Short mmCIF file of C-alpha atoms in Angstrom, two decimals:
data_model
loop_
_atom_site.label_atom_id
_atom_site.label_comp_id
_atom_site.label_asym_id
_atom_site.label_seq_id
_atom_site.Cartn_x
_atom_site.Cartn_y
_atom_site.Cartn_z
CA UNK A 1 -21.71 15.58 -20.88
CA UNK A 2 -20.09 18.95 -21.47
CA UNK A 3 -17.01 17.40 -23.09
CA UNK A 4 -19.17 15.21 -25.33
CA UNK A 5 -21.31 18.19 -26.32
CA UNK A 6 -18.17 20.20 -27.09
CA UNK A 7 -16.79 17.43 -29.29
CA UNK A 8 -20.12 17.04 -31.09
CA UNK A 9 -20.40 20.77 -31.78
CA UNK A 10 -16.79 20.91 -32.99
CA UNK A 11 -17.44 18.07 -35.44
CA UNK A 12 -20.71 19.69 -36.54
CA UNK A 13 -18.94 23.00 -37.24
CA UNK A 14 -15.61 22.03 -38.84
CA UNK A 15 -15.36 25.35 -40.60
CA UNK A 16 -15.66 27.39 -37.42
CA UNK A 17 -18.31 29.94 -36.49
CA UNK A 18 -19.32 33.23 -38.14
CA UNK A 19 -19.71 36.30 -35.92
CA UNK A 20 -20.64 39.65 -37.54
CA UNK A 21 -19.52 38.38 -40.91
CA UNK A 22 -16.13 37.19 -39.61
CA UNK A 23 -15.35 33.47 -39.50
CA UNK A 24 -13.60 32.21 -36.37
CA UNK A 25 -12.12 28.75 -36.19
CA UNK A 26 -11.98 28.86 -32.38
CA UNK A 27 -14.52 26.50 -30.82
CA UNK A 28 -15.49 27.90 -27.39
CA UNK A 29 -17.65 24.90 -26.48
CA UNK A 30 -14.84 22.34 -26.55
CA UNK A 31 -12.27 24.75 -25.12
CA UNK A 32 -14.56 25.59 -22.20
CA UNK A 33 -15.21 21.91 -21.49
CA UNK A 34 -11.50 21.03 -21.53
CA UNK A 35 -10.58 23.97 -19.29
CA UNK A 36 -13.24 23.02 -16.73
CA UNK A 37 -12.17 19.36 -16.84
CA UNK A 38 -8.53 20.34 -16.27
CA UNK A 39 -9.50 22.54 -13.31
CA UNK A 40 -11.58 19.73 -11.79
CA UNK A 41 -8.76 17.19 -12.17
CA UNK A 42 -6.14 19.55 -10.71
CA UNK A 43 -8.36 20.47 -7.78
CA UNK A 44 -9.26 16.85 -7.07
CA UNK A 45 -5.65 15.69 -7.11
CA UNK A 46 -4.63 18.53 -4.80
CA UNK A 47 -7.39 17.79 -2.29
CA UNK A 48 -6.97 13.99 -2.31
CA UNK A 49 -3.18 14.13 -1.92
CA UNK A 50 -3.52 16.59 0.94
CA UNK A 51 -6.07 14.40 2.73
CA UNK A 52 -3.96 11.27 2.27
CA UNK A 53 -0.76 12.87 3.57
CA UNK A 54 -2.62 14.40 6.54
CA UNK A 55 -4.20 11.07 7.49
CA UNK A 56 -0.84 9.30 7.19
CA UNK A 57 0.88 11.86 9.44
CA UNK A 58 -1.86 11.53 12.07
CA UNK A 59 -1.67 7.74 12.08
CA UNK A 60 2.03 7.75 12.97
CA UNK A 61 2.48 4.46 11.12
CA UNK A 62 5.55 3.31 9.29
CA UNK A 63 5.42 2.79 5.55
CA UNK A 64 3.62 -0.28 4.26
CA UNK A 65 4.99 -2.18 1.27
CA UNK A 66 2.21 -3.33 -1.05
CA UNK A 67 2.47 -5.09 -4.40
CA UNK A 68 -0.48 -4.80 -6.79
CA UNK A 69 -0.77 -7.79 -9.15
CA UNK A 70 -2.90 -7.51 -12.32
CA UNK A 71 -2.91 -10.66 -14.46
CA UNK A 72 -5.19 -9.15 -17.16
CA UNK A 73 -7.21 -12.27 -17.94
CA UNK A 74 -9.88 -11.68 -20.64
CA UNK A 75 -13.46 -12.36 -19.55
CA UNK A 76 -13.80 -15.01 -22.24
CA UNK A 77 -10.91 -16.99 -20.69
CA UNK A 78 -11.60 -16.33 -17.01
CA UNK A 79 -13.97 -19.26 -16.40
CA UNK A 80 -12.71 -21.56 -19.17
CA UNK A 81 -11.06 -24.77 -17.92
CA UNK A 82 -8.57 -24.60 -20.80
CA UNK A 83 -7.01 -21.45 -19.29
CA UNK A 84 -6.78 -22.50 -15.64
CA UNK A 85 -3.06 -23.24 -15.79
CA UNK A 86 -2.40 -20.00 -17.68
CA UNK A 87 -4.10 -18.04 -14.89
CA UNK A 88 -2.11 -19.88 -12.21
CA UNK A 89 1.17 -19.31 -14.06
CA UNK A 90 0.54 -15.62 -14.60
CA UNK A 91 -0.45 -15.00 -10.98
CA UNK A 92 2.55 -17.00 -9.75
CA UNK A 93 5.07 -15.22 -11.96
CA UNK A 94 3.80 -11.73 -11.15
CA UNK A 95 3.57 -12.45 -7.44
CA UNK A 96 6.97 -14.12 -7.16
CA UNK A 97 8.68 -11.32 -9.10
CA UNK A 98 7.20 -8.74 -6.73
CA UNK A 99 8.56 -10.33 -3.54
CA UNK A 100 11.11 -8.12 -1.77
CA UNK A 101 12.51 -7.38 1.70
CA UNK A 102 10.18 -4.42 2.35
CA UNK A 103 6.97 -6.07 1.13
CA UNK A 104 4.10 -6.48 3.62
CA UNK A 105 1.17 -7.47 1.40
CA UNK A 106 0.35 -8.70 -2.12
CA UNK A 107 -3.04 -7.62 -3.51
CA UNK A 108 -4.81 -9.53 -6.27
CA UNK A 109 -7.83 -8.15 -8.17
CA UNK A 110 -11.49 -9.11 -8.06
CA UNK A 111 -12.25 -12.82 -8.75
CA UNK A 112 -8.82 -13.39 -10.26
CA UNK A 113 -8.52 -17.11 -9.43
CA UNK A 114 -10.23 -19.56 -11.80
CA UNK A 115 -12.52 -21.11 -9.16
CA UNK A 116 -13.69 -20.75 -5.55
CA UNK A 117 -10.31 -20.68 -3.86
CA UNK A 118 -11.35 -21.85 -0.38
CA UNK A 119 -13.37 -24.77 -1.82
CA UNK A 120 -10.73 -25.92 -4.33
CA UNK A 121 -7.87 -28.28 -3.49
CA UNK A 122 -5.82 -27.20 -6.56
CA UNK A 123 -6.23 -23.51 -5.72
CA UNK A 124 -5.43 -24.03 -2.03
CA UNK A 125 -2.29 -25.96 -2.98
CA UNK A 126 -1.38 -23.19 -5.41
CA UNK A 127 -1.89 -20.56 -2.67
CA UNK A 128 0.20 -22.56 -0.19
CA UNK A 129 3.13 -22.50 -2.59
CA UNK A 130 2.97 -18.72 -2.96
CA UNK A 131 2.40 -18.08 0.75
CA UNK A 132 5.60 -19.99 1.47
CA UNK A 133 7.36 -16.76 0.44
CA UNK A 134 6.23 -15.36 3.80
CA UNK A 135 4.03 -12.55 2.43
CA UNK A 136 0.24 -12.47 3.00
CA UNK A 137 -1.97 -12.24 -0.10
CA UNK A 138 -5.32 -10.47 -0.41
CA UNK A 139 -7.12 -12.73 -2.89
CA UNK A 140 -10.13 -11.82 -5.03
CA UNK A 141 -12.31 -14.91 -5.40
CA UNK A 142 -15.85 -16.16 -5.38
CA UNK A 143 -16.73 -18.14 -2.27
CA UNK A 144 -19.45 -20.76 -1.73
CA UNK A 145 -21.09 -21.42 1.64
CA UNK A 146 -23.83 -23.71 2.85
CA UNK A 147 -26.95 -22.17 4.37
CA UNK A 148 -29.70 -24.18 6.06
CA UNK A 149 -33.21 -22.71 6.15
CA UNK A 150 -36.42 -24.55 7.05
CA UNK A 151 -34.69 -27.87 6.52
CA UNK A 152 -33.54 -26.93 3.02
CA UNK A 153 -29.84 -26.76 2.13
CA UNK A 154 -28.81 -23.86 -0.09
CA UNK A 155 -25.42 -23.07 -1.57
CA UNK A 156 -24.77 -19.33 -1.58
CA UNK A 157 -22.06 -17.71 -3.75
CA UNK A 158 -20.28 -14.50 -2.79
CA UNK A 159 -17.82 -12.16 -4.47
CA UNK A 160 -15.13 -11.89 -1.80
CA UNK A 161 -11.80 -10.42 -0.79
CA UNK A 162 -9.92 -13.02 1.25
CA UNK A 163 -6.80 -12.28 3.31
CA UNK A 164 -4.58 -15.36 3.46
CA UNK A 165 -1.59 -15.44 5.83
CA UNK A 166 1.58 -17.58 5.50
CA UNK A 167 1.10 -18.86 9.07
CA UNK A 168 -2.13 -20.63 8.12
CA UNK A 169 -4.27 -18.37 10.29
CA UNK A 170 -7.96 -18.70 9.31
CA UNK A 171 -8.58 -16.29 6.41
CA UNK A 172 -10.46 -13.04 6.98
CA UNK A 173 -13.22 -12.57 4.39
CA UNK A 174 -15.10 -9.54 3.11
CA UNK A 175 -18.12 -10.11 0.87
CA UNK A 176 -19.09 -7.54 -1.75
CA UNK A 177 -22.25 -5.75 -0.61
CA UNK A 178 -23.27 -3.85 -3.75
CA UNK A 179 -23.59 -6.36 -6.59
CA UNK A 180 -23.72 -5.46 -10.29
CA UNK A 181 -27.13 -6.00 -11.94
CA UNK A 182 -27.12 -8.88 -14.50
CA UNK A 183 -23.39 -9.34 -13.97
CA UNK A 184 -23.79 -10.67 -10.42
CA UNK A 185 -27.48 -10.84 -9.63
CA UNK A 186 -30.76 -10.82 -11.52
CA UNK A 187 -33.11 -7.90 -10.83
CA UNK A 188 -36.63 -9.34 -10.73
CA UNK A 189 -35.09 -12.73 -11.46
CA UNK A 190 -38.19 -14.52 -10.26
CA UNK A 191 -40.25 -12.71 -12.88
CA UNK A 192 -37.83 -12.62 -15.80
CA UNK A 193 -35.74 -15.71 -15.08
CA UNK A 194 -35.48 -16.95 -18.67
CA UNK A 195 -34.66 -13.47 -19.98
CA UNK A 196 -31.86 -13.13 -17.44
CA UNK A 197 -30.26 -16.38 -18.60
CA UNK A 198 -30.31 -15.10 -22.20
CA UNK A 199 -28.58 -11.78 -21.50
CA UNK A 200 -26.27 -12.83 -18.66
CA UNK A 201 -22.51 -12.85 -19.43
CA UNK A 202 -20.38 -15.96 -19.84
CA UNK A 203 -19.79 -17.74 -16.56
CA UNK A 204 -22.65 -15.90 -14.87
CA UNK A 205 -23.98 -17.12 -11.56
CA UNK A 206 -26.36 -15.56 -9.06
CA UNK A 207 -24.37 -14.06 -6.17
CA UNK A 208 -25.44 -13.15 -2.64
CA UNK A 209 -24.64 -9.67 -1.29
CA UNK A 210 -22.52 -9.32 1.83
CA UNK A 211 -24.03 -7.88 4.98
CA UNK A 212 -21.25 -5.77 6.48
CA UNK A 213 -17.76 -4.34 6.27
CA UNK A 214 -14.61 -6.08 7.49
CA UNK A 215 -11.45 -4.56 8.93
CA UNK A 216 -8.39 -6.59 7.93
CA UNK A 217 -5.14 -6.64 9.92
CA UNK A 218 -1.77 -8.14 9.03
CA UNK A 219 -0.40 -10.75 11.41
CA UNK A 220 3.17 -9.44 11.23
CA UNK A 221 2.06 -5.79 11.11
CA UNK A 222 -0.79 -5.44 13.65
CA UNK A 223 -0.51 -1.66 13.32
CA UNK A 224 -1.74 -1.97 9.72
CA UNK A 225 -5.54 -2.07 9.41
CA UNK A 226 -7.46 -1.70 6.17
CA UNK A 227 -10.75 -2.48 4.44
CA UNK A 228 -11.60 -3.22 0.83
CA UNK A 229 -14.05 -2.02 -1.78
CA UNK A 230 -14.79 -4.36 -4.66
CA UNK A 231 -15.37 -2.90 -8.13
CA UNK A 232 -17.95 -0.11 -8.24
CA UNK A 233 -18.65 -0.17 -4.50
CA UNK A 234 -16.57 3.01 -4.25
CA UNK A 235 -19.51 4.82 -5.89
CA UNK A 236 -21.69 4.30 -2.80
CA UNK A 237 -21.40 6.62 0.18
CA UNK A 238 -22.26 5.86 3.79
CA UNK A 239 -19.70 3.10 4.32
CA UNK A 240 -17.76 4.60 7.20
CA UNK A 241 -15.60 1.99 8.94
CA UNK A 242 -14.16 2.19 12.45
CA UNK A 243 -10.62 0.82 12.16
CA UNK A 244 -9.71 1.27 15.81
#
């Protein structure tokens, strides 16, 4: 807010300010905002790097090699059948090019595959080919599960992080707990159902929130334990996780 106000006041006073009949081109509002922002950034980086290095020293763990893959698929193409092969090719090329002798894990972003990976034969075959490199992959994907209640069958969709191992070990799954309004669920959907369908983004579907955190561990590196946050979940406090 302070930076925006400083910019607005600078634009509103392009000729500077007059003090006691003297015109000054210095704009204290914007300068003050930028100085405070720089101090906040410097302080935050110093504190976060200190905390990270301290935690790493206390853990006594060896280094972990992680490759971060970002295919950069536009939202308009993400759920379009015409771009399925493009998404597969981009994920495959980026993942294969990142494979190296010191790599322990490949991480893909939120809902990066073009369908529900665990329910899709093409996606499972695609994953099997990449896992043959011997490196586990943390996959961002929607996931569909069957729920029976009062004799009625429901199909629930989740936004999930799924750890898939080359050995074929059953995948570990974390479901996003804090869903984005309109993007992932409909606030008051029972009241404004038609309105929700009009404003919802392309490819929208009602998702179900997860109910708890999950601690992942790597099969070949049991000393490595980690959890995930999906999208803006890092804005919510109170999610302490016991990784012991």
